[in-house]
Tab-separated table of C-alpha atoms and ligand atoms in Angstrom:
chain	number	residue	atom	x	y	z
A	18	UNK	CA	25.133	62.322	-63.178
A	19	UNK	CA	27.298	61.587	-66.375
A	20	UNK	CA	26.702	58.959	-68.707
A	21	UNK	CA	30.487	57.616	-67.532
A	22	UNK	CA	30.807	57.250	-71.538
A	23	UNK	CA	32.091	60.776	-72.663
A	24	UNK	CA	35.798	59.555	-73.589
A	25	UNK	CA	34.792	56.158	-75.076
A	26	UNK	CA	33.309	57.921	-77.154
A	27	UNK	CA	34.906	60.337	-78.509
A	28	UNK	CA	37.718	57.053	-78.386
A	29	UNK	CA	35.411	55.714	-80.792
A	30	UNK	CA	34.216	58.571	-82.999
A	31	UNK	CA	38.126	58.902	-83.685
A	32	UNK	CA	38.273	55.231	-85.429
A	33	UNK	CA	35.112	56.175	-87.788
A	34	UNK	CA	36.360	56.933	-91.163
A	35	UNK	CA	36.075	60.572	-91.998
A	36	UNK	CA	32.850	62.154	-93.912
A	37	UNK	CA	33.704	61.170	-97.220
A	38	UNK	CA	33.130	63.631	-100.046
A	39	UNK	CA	29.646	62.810	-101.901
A	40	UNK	CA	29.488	63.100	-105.901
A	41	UNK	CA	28.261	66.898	-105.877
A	42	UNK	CA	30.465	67.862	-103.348
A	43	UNK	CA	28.297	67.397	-99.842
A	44	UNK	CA	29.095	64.893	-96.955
A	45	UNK	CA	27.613	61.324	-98.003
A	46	UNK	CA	24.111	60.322	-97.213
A	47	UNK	CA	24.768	56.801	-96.923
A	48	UNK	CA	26.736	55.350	-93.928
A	49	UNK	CA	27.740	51.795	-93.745
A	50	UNK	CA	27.700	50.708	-89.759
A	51	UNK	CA	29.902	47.515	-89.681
A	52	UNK	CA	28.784	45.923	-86.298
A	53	UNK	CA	30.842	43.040	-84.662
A	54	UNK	CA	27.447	42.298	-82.942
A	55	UNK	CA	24.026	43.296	-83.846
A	56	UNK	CA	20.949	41.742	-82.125
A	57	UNK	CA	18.436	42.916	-85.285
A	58	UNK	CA	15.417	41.542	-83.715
A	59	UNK	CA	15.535	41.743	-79.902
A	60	UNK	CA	12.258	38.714	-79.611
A	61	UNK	CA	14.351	36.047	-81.680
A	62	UNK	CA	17.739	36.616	-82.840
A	63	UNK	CA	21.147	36.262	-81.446
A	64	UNK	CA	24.268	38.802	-81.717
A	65	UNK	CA	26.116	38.304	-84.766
A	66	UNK	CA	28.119	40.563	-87.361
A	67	UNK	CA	26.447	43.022	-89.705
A	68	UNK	CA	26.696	45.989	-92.264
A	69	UNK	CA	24.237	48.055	-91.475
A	70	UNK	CA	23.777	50.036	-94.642
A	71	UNK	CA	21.297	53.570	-93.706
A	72	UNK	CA	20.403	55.867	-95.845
A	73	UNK	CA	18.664	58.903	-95.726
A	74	UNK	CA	17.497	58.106	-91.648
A	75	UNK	CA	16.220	54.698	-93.003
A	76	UNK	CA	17.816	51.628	-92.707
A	77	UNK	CA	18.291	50.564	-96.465
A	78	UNK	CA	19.677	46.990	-96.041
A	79	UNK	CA	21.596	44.323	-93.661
A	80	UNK	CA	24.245	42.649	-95.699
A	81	UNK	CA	26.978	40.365	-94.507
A	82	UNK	CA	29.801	41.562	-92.333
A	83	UNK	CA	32.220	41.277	-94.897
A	84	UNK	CA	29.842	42.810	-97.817
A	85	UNK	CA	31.697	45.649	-99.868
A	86	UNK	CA	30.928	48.877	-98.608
A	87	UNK	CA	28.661	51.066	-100.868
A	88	UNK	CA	30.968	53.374	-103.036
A	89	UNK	CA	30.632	56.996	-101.197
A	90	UNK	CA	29.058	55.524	-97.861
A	91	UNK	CA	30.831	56.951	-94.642
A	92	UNK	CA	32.080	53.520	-93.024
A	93	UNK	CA	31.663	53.499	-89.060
A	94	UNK	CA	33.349	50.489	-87.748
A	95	UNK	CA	31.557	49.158	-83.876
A	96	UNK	CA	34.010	46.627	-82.405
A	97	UNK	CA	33.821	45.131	-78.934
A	98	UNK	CA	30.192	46.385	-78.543
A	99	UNK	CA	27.179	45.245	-79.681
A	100	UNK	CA	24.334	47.092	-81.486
A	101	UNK	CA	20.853	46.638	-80.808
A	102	UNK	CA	17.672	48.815	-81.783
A	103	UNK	CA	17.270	52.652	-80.482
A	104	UNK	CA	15.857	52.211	-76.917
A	105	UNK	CA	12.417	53.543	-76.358
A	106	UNK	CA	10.764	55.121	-72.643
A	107	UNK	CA	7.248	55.141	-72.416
A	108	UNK	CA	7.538	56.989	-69.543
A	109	UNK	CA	9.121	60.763	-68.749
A	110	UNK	CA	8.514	63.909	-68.026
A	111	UNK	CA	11.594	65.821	-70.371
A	112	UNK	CA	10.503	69.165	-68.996
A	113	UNK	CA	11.009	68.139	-65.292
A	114	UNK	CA	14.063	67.724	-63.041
A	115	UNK	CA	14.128	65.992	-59.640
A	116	UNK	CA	14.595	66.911	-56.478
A	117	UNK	CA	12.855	70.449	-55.959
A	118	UNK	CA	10.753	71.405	-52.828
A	119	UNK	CA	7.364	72.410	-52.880
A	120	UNK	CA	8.264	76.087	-53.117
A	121	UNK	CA	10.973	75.644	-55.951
A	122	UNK	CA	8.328	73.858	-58.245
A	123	UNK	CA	6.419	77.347	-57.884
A	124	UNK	CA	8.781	79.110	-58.710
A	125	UNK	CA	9.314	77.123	-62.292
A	126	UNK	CA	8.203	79.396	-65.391
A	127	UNK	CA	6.604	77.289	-68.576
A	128	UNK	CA	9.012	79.101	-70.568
A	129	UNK	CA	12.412	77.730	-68.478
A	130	UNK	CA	10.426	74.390	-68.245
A	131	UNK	CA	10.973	74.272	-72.042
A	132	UNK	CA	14.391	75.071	-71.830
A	133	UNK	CA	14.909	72.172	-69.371
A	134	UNK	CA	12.952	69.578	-71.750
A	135	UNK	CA	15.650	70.666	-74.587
A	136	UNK	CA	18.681	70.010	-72.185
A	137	UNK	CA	16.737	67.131	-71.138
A	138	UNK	CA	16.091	65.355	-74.722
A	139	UNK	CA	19.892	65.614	-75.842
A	140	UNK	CA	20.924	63.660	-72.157
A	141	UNK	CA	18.025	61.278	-73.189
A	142	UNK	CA	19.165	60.823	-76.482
A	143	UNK	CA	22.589	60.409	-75.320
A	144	UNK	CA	22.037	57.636	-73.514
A	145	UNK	CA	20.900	55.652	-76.188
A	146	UNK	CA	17.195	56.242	-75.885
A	147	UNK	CA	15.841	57.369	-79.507
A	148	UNK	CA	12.083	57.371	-78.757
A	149	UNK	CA	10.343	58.563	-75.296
A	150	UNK	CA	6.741	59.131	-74.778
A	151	UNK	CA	6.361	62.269	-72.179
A	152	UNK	CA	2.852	61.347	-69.839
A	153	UNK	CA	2.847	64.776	-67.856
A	154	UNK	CA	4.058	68.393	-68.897
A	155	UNK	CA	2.336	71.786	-67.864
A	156	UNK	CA	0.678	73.392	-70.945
A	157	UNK	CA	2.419	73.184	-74.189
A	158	UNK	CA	6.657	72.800	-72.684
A	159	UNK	CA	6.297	68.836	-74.024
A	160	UNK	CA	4.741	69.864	-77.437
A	161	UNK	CA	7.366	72.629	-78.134
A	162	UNK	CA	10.592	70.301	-77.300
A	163	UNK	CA	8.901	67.504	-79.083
A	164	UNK	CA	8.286	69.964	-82.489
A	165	UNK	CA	11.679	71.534	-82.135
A	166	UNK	CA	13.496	68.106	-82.160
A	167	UNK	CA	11.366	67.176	-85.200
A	168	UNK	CA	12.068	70.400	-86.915
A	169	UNK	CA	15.600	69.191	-86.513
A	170	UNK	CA	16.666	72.723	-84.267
A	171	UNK	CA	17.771	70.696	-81.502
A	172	UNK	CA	18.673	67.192	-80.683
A	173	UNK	CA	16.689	64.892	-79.301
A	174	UNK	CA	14.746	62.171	-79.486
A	175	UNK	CA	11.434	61.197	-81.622
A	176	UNK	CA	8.738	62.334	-78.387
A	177	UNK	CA	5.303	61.607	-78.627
A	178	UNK	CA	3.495	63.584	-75.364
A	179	UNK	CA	0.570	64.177	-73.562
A	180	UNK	CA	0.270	67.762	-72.566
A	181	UNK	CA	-1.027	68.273	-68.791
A	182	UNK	CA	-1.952	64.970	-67.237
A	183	UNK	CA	-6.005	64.624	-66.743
A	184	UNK	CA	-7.241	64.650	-62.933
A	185	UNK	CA	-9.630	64.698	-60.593
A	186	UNK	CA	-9.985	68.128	-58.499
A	187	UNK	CA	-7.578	68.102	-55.588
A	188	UNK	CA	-5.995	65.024	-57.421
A	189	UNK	CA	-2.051	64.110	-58.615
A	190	UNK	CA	-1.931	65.775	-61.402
A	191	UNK	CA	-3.856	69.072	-60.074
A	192	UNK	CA	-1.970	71.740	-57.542
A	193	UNK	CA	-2.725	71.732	-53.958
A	194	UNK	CA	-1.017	72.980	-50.488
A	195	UNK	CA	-0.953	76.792	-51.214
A	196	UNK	CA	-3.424	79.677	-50.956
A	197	UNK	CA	-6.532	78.371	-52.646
A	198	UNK	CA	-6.027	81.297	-55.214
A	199	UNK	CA	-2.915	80.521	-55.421
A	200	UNK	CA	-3.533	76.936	-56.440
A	201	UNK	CA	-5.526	78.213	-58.863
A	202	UNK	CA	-2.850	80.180	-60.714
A	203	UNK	CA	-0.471	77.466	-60.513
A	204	UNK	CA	-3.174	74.686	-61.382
A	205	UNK	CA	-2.606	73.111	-64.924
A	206	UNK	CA	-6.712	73.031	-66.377
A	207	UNK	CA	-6.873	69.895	-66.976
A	208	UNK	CA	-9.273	69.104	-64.278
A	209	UNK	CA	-12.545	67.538	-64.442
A	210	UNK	CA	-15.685	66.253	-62.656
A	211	UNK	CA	-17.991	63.902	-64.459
A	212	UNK	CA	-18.242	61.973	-67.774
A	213	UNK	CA	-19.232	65.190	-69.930
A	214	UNK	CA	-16.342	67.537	-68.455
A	215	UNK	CA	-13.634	64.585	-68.447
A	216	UNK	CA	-14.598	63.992	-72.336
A	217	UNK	CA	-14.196	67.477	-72.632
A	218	UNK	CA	-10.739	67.303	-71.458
A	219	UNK	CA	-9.229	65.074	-73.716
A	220	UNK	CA	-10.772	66.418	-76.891
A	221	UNK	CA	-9.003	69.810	-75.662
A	222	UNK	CA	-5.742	67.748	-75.256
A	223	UNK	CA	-6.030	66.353	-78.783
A	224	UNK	CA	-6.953	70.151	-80.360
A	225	UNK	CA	-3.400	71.207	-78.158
A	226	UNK	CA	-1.645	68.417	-80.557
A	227	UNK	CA	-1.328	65.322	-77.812
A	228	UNK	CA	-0.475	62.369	-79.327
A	229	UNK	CA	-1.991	60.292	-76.646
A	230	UNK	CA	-3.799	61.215	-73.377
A	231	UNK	CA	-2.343	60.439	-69.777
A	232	UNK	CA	-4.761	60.442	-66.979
A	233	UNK	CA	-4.103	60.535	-62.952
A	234	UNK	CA	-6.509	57.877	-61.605
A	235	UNK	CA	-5.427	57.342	-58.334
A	236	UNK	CA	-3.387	59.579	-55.976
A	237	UNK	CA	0.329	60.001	-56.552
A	238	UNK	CA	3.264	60.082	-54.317
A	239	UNK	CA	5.123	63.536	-55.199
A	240	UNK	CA	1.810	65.629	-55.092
A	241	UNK	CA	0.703	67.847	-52.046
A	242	UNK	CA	-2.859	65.452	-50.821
A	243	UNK	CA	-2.829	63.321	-48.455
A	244	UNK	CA	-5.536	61.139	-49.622
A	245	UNK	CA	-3.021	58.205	-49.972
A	246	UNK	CA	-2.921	56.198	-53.118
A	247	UNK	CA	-6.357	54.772	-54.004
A	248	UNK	CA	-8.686	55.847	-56.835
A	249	UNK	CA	-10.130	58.915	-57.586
A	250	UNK	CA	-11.935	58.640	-60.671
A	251	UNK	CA	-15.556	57.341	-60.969
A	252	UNK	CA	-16.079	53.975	-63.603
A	253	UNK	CA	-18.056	57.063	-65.627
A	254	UNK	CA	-15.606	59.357	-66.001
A	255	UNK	CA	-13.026	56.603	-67.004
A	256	UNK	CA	-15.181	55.115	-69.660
A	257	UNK	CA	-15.662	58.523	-70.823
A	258	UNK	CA	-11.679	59.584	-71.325
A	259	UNK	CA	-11.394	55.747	-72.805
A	260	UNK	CA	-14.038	56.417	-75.163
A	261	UNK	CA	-13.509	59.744	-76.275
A	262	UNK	CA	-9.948	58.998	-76.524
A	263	UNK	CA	-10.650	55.988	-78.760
A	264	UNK	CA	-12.640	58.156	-81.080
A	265	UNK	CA	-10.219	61.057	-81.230
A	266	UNK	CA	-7.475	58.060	-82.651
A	267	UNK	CA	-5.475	58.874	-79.148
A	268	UNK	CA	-4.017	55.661	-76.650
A	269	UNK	CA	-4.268	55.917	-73.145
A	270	UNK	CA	-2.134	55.927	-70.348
A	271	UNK	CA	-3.244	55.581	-66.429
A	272	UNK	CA	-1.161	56.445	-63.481
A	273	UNK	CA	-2.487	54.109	-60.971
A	274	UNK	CA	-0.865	52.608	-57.712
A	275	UNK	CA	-4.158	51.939	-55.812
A	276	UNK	CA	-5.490	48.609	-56.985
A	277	UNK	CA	-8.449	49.653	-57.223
A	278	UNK	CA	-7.391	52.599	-59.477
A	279	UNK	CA	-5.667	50.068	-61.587
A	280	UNK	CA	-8.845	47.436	-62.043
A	281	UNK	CA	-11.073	50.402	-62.770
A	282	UNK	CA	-8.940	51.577	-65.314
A	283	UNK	CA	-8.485	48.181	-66.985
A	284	UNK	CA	-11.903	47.732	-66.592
A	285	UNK	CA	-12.405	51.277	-68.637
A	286	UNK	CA	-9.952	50.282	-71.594
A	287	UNK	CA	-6.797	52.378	-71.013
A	288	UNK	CA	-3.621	50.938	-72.887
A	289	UNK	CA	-1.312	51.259	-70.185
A	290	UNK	CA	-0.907	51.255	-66.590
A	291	UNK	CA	1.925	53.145	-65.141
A	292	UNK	CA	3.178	52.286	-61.490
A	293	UNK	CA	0.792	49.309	-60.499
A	294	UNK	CA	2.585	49.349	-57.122
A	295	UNK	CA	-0.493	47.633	-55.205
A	296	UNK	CA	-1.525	45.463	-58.258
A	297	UNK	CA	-3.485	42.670	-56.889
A	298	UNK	CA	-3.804	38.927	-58.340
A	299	UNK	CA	-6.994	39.076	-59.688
A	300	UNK	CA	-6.077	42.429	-61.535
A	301	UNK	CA	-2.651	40.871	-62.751
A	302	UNK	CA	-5.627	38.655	-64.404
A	303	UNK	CA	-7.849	41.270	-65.992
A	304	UNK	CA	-4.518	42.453	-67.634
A	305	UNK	CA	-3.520	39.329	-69.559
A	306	UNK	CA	-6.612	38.865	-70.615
A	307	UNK	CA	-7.322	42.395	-72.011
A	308	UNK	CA	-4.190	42.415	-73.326
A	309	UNK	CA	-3.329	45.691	-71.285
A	310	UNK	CA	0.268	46.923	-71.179
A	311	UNK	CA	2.128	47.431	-67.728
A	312	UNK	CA	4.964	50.088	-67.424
A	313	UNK	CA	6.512	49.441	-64.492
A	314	UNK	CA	8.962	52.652	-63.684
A	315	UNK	CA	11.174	50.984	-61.205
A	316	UNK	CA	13.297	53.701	-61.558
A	317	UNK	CA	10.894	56.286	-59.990
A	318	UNK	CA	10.922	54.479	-56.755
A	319	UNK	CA	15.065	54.500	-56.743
A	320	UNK	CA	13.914	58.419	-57.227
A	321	UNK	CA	11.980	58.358	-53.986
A	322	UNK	CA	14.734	55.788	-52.143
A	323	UNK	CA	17.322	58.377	-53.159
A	324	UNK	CA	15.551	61.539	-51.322
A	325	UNK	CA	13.055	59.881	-48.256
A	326	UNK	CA	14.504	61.040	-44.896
A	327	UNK	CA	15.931	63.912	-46.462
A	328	UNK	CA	13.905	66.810	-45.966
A	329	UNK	CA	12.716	67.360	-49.456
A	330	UNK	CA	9.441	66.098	-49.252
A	331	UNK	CA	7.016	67.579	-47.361
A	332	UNK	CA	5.204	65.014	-44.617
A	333	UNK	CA	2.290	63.889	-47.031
A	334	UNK	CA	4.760	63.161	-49.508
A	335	UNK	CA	7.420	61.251	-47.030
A	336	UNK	CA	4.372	58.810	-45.909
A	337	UNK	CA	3.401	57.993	-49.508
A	338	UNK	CA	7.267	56.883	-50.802
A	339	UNK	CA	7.900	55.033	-48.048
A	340	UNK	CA	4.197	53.157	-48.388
A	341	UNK	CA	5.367	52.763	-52.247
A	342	UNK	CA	8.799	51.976	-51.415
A	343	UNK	CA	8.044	48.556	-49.891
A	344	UNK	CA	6.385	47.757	-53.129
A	345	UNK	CA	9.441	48.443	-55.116
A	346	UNK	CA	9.295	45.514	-57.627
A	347	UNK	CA	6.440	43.462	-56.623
A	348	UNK	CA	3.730	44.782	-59.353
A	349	UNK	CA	6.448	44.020	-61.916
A	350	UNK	CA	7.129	40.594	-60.478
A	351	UNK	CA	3.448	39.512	-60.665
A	352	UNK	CA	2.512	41.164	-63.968
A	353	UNK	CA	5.395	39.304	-65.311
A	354	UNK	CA	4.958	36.116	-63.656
A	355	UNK	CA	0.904	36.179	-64.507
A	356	UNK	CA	1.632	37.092	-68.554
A	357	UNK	CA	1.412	40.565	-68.762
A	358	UNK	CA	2.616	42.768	-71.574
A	359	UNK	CA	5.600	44.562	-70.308
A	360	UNK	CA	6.496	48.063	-71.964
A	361	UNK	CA	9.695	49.782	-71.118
A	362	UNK	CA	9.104	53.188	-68.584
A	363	UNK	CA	11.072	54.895	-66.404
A	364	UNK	CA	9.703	57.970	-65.235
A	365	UNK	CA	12.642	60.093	-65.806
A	366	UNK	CA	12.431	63.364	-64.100
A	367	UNK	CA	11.353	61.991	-60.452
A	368	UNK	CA	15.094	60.875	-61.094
A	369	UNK	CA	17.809	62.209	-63.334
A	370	UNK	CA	17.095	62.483	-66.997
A	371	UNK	CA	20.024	60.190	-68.562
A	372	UNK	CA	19.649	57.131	-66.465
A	373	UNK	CA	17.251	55.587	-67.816
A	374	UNK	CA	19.323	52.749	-68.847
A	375	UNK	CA	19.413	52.179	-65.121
A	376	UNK	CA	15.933	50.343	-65.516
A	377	UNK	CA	17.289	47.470	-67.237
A	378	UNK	CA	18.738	46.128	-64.282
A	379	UNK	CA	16.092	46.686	-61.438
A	380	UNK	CA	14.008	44.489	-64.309
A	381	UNK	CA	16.174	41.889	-63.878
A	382	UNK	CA	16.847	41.852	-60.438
A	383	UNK	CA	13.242	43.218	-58.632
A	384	UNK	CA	11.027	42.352	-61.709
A	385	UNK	CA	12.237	38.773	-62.222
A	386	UNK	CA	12.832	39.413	-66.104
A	387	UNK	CA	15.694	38.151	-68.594
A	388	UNK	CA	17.746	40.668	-69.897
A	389	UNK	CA	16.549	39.762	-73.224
A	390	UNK	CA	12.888	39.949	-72.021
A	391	UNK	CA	13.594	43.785	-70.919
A	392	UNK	CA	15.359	44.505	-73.670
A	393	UNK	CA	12.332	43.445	-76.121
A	394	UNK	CA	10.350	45.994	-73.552
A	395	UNK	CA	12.003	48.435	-74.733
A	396	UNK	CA	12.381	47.951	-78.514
A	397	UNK	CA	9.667	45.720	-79.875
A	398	UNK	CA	7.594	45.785	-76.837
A	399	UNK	CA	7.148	49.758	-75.961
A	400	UNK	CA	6.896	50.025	-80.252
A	401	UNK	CA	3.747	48.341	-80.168
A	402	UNK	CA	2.278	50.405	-77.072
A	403	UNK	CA	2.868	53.458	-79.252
A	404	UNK	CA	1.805	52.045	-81.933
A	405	UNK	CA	4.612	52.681	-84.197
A	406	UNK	CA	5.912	48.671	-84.978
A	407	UNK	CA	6.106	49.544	-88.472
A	408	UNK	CA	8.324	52.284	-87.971
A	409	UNK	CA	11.246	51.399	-84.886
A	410	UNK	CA	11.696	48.609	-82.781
A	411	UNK	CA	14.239	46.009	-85.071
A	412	UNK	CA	16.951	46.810	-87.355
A	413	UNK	CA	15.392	45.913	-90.377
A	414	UNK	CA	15.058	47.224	-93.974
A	415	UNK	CA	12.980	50.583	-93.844
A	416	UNK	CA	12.705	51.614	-90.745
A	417	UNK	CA	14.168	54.269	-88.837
A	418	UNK	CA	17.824	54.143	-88.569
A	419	UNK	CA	17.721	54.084	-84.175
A	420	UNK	CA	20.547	52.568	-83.069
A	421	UNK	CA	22.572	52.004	-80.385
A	422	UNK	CA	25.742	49.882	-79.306
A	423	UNK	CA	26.601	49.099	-75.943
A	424	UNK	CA	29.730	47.875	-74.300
A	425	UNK	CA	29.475	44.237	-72.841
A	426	UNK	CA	26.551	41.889	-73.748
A	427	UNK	CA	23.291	43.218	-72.524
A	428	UNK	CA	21.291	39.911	-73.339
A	429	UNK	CA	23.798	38.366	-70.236
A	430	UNK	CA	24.442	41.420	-68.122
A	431	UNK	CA	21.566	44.805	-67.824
A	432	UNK	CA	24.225	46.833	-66.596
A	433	UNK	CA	25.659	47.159	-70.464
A	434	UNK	CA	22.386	49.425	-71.068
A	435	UNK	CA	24.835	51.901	-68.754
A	436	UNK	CA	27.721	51.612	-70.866
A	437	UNK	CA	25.970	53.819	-74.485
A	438	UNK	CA	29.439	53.969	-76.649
A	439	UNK	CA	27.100	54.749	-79.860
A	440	UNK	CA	23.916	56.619	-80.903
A	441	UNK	CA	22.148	57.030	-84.331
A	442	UNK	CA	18.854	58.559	-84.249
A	443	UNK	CA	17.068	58.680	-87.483
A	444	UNK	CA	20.671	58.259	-89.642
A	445	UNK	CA	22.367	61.008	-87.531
A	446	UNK	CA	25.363	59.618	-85.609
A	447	UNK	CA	24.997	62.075	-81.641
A	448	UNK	CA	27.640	63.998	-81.434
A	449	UNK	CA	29.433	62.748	-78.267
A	450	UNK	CA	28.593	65.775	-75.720
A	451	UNK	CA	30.530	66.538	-72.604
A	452	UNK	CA	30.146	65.015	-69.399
A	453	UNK	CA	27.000	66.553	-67.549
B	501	ZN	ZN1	5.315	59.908	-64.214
């Protein structure tokens, strides 16, 4: 699916000023971004006009509209859209694609599951998302797109990931439904019974170079068990991955749609829960209180309403969506309503990398949110899940130049999140890209 933006683009890359020559002869390394609208601080402010002045991939300063433009400075001009801070998912899987059968995901080599994460980054980053954190990748595919963007040899952008997703035996994030040897070949490693082998597990993902550590503690819908939904961890083994996490400096997240799943995993100290479909009342409690986050992915269940009844998914798997499906919003709706922190997530990959900005609207009209409350989900909000306030989140003086405009008003309407007509990821304008 296209980002419906390719000509607007380029419509607009046209009416930037050429790369003007630098004193030494290179292209300048300050642009000036005069903005019509710019909401700098998605928790407070209202639109209003801006020069955005950004310099080597920091924002330097925000002067007045009308301010002269720094001598040498490549002047982009944003009319008729308004610019808010680079978008940030706390919830994908870059190296997977939706869709594939049982047999096809077999078939999938780590190496081409790399290549797929790189396509996958640029259609993220095209569509105005400059930060993701990836919470499930077979052995090192996240790690290598995530270095390779930083490196600067492809675009993308900034990804913070996991590695393999932690599990119990026989659980979501292990392989079941073949041979058992041939389960075995395809199984990720990352399985573990009791506190001393879970531990274990996570201080292997942080040697592999995870940035934070995502665990499976209740079933899932798009694995081969039929054990529905519920939790599969034991209170040791969670306290043990919290723990060990917290002393290896690592944040974690928890898949959990089982209430029970989710309770035991706030009750454990995880940072995040991802899914909460069956999140009960008294949970919605222990969440506010313990200030854990809630990432809501409402567009992984328009993944599942877009292929149940379609012979993709194999019978265990049809039963599961459809029990999730008549959740679709509900968690979100009491998490909000009850004072939960809300980070932005999508789970890109059990839909279409590159519509993402789809999210913004289920928010709004499942979740019960303003569109400015979503939009501080996913700018200030998912910042301070990752931990990385300081560095993105506002357009303000010395932090990473991540911007975005969008056509429309996206405080009044969530569908301008659809409408990406600019992206700067640390100071580099995206090229436009063809329609995919
Ligand atoms: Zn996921």
């Amino acid at each position: 699916m296209g980002l419906g933006a390719g000509p607007a683009i380029a419509a607009f890359l046209l009416a930037a000023a050429p790369l003007a020559a630098a004193p030494g002869g290179g292209t300048a390394a300050v642009v000036a971004i005069r903005a019509e609208r710019m909401i700098a601080d998605p928790r407070t402010d209202r639109a209003r006009p801006a020069l955005v002045i950004v310099e080597d991939g920091r924002i330097r300063a925000i002067l007045p509209p009308d301010a002269p433009v720094p001598e040498g400075a490549r002047l982009v001009t944003l009319a008729g859209v308004t610019l808010v801070p680079g978008l940030i998912d706390t919830h994908v899987h870059l190296t997977s694609n939706p869709g594939l059968n049982f047999l096809e995901q077999a078939r999938i080599t780590p190496e081409m599951a790399t290549a797929t994460g790189i396509a996958n980054a640029r259609i993220t980053l095209q569509a105005g998302f400059t930060t993701v954190r990836d919470v499930g990748s077979g052995r090192m595919t996240a790690f290598a797109v995530r270095d390779a963007i930083a490196r600067g040899l492809v675009p993308g952008p900034r990804v913070l990931a996991s590695g393999a997703s932690i599990s119990i035996i026989g659980g979501h994030a292990d392989v079941s439904g073949f041979r058992p040897e041939v389960n075995d070949v395809l199984a990720s490693g990352a399985t573990c019974t009791g506190a001393e082998e879970c531990a274990r597990r996570v201080r292997e993902a942080a040697k592999r170079g995870a940035d934070h550590v995502k665990i499976t503690a209740t079933g899932g819908v798009l694995s081969q068990q039929a054990r529905g939904l519920g939790l599969h961890f034991t209170p040791d083994e969670l306290r043990a991955i919290t723990a060990t996490a917290r002393s290896l400096g690592l944040r974690v997240a928890s898949h959990a749609h089982g209430d029970d799943g989710i309770r035991a995993s706030v009750e454990a100290g995880v940072d995040s829960i991802e899914h909460g479909t069956f999140m009960g009342a008294d949970t919605v409690a222990a969440m506010r209180r313990r200030g854990t986050w809630f990432v809501p992915t409402l567009m992984a269940f328009q993944g599942l309403a877009d292929r149940v009844g379609r012979a993709i998914y194999t019978p265990a798997v049809e039963a599961k969506a459809r029990e999730a499906l008549a959740r679709w919003g509900a968690a979100l709706r009491a998490a909000h309503a009850g004072g939960v922190r809300i980070a932005f997530g999508t789970d890109a990959g059990v839909f279409e990398h590159g519509r993402n900005g789809e999210e913004f609207a289920l928010m709004v009209e499942k979740g019960g949110m303003r569109p400015r409350e979503a939009l501080v989900s996913a700018t200030t909000g998912a910042a301070a899940l990752l931990g990385l306030e300081a560095e993105i989140g506002t357009i303000a003086p010395g932090k990473a130049a991540d911007l975005v405009a969008l056509e429309g008003d996206p405080l009044a309407d969530p569908s301008a999140f659809t409408r990406v007509r600019f992206v700067m990821a640390a100071g580099r304008i995206v090229s436009p890209g063809e329609p995919h």
